[in-house]
GROMACS .gro file of C-alpha atoms in nm:
model
   44
    1MET     CA    1   8.690  11.376   8.806
    2LYS     CA    2   8.437  11.486   9.116
    3PRO     CA    3   8.486  11.239   9.433
    4PHE     CA    4   8.241  11.014   9.455
    5ILE     CA    5   8.052  10.923   9.753
    6LEU     CA    6   7.887  10.623   9.885
    7ALA     CA    7   7.608  10.803  10.169
    8SER     CA    8   7.501  10.442  10.275
    9ALA     CA    9   7.668  10.202  10.536
   10SER     CA   10   7.516   9.899  10.308
   11PRO     CA   11   7.804   9.678  10.231
   12ARG     CA   12   7.603   9.555   9.950
   13ARG     CA   13   7.594   9.855   9.763
   14LYS     CA   14   8.001   9.858   9.842
   15GLN     CA   15   8.081   9.552   9.717
   16LEU     CA   16   7.912   9.636   9.383
   17LEU     CA   17   8.079   9.966   9.335
   18GLU     CA   18   8.378   9.755   9.413
   19GLN     CA   19   8.318   9.559   9.141
   20ILE     CA   20   8.292   9.768   8.854
   21GLY     CA   21   8.613   9.937   8.988
   22LEU     CA   22   8.479  10.280   9.112
   23GLU     CA   23   8.703  10.475   9.349
   24PHE     CA   24   8.481  10.638   9.601
   25SER     CA   25   8.473  10.695   9.982
   26VAL     CA   26   8.232  10.590  10.256
   27LEU     CA   27   8.016  10.870  10.424
   28PRO     CA   28   7.713  10.712  10.565
   29SER     CA   29   7.431  10.974  10.613
   30ASP     CA   30   7.243  11.013  11.003
   31VAL     CA   31   6.924  10.905  10.785
   32ILE     CA   32   6.708  10.683  10.893
   33GLU     CA   33   6.563  10.475  10.634
   34ASP     CA   34   6.257  10.242  10.788
   35PHE     CA   35   6.020  10.186  10.493
   36SER     CA   36   5.899   9.866  10.693
   37LEU     CA   37   5.561  10.038  10.669
   38PRO     CA   38   5.338  10.061  10.338
   39LEU     CA   39   5.359  10.378  10.216
   40PRO     CA   40   5.233  10.534   9.927
   41PRO     CA   41   5.449  10.626   9.634
   42GLU     CA   42   5.254  11.015   9.734
   43ALA     CA   43   5.466  10.983  10.070
   44PHE     CA   44   5.795  11.010   9.859
   0.00000   0.00000   0.00000
């Protein structure tokens, strides 16, 4: 199986993956994910 890399520093996402028994590495990306502004779907 290919290695699974969680590109997030979210403790909740890590916890969820651990709960299902998935083996993974955590390597947070340096992307700023600030979606505090109301953006239309077209922006994505």
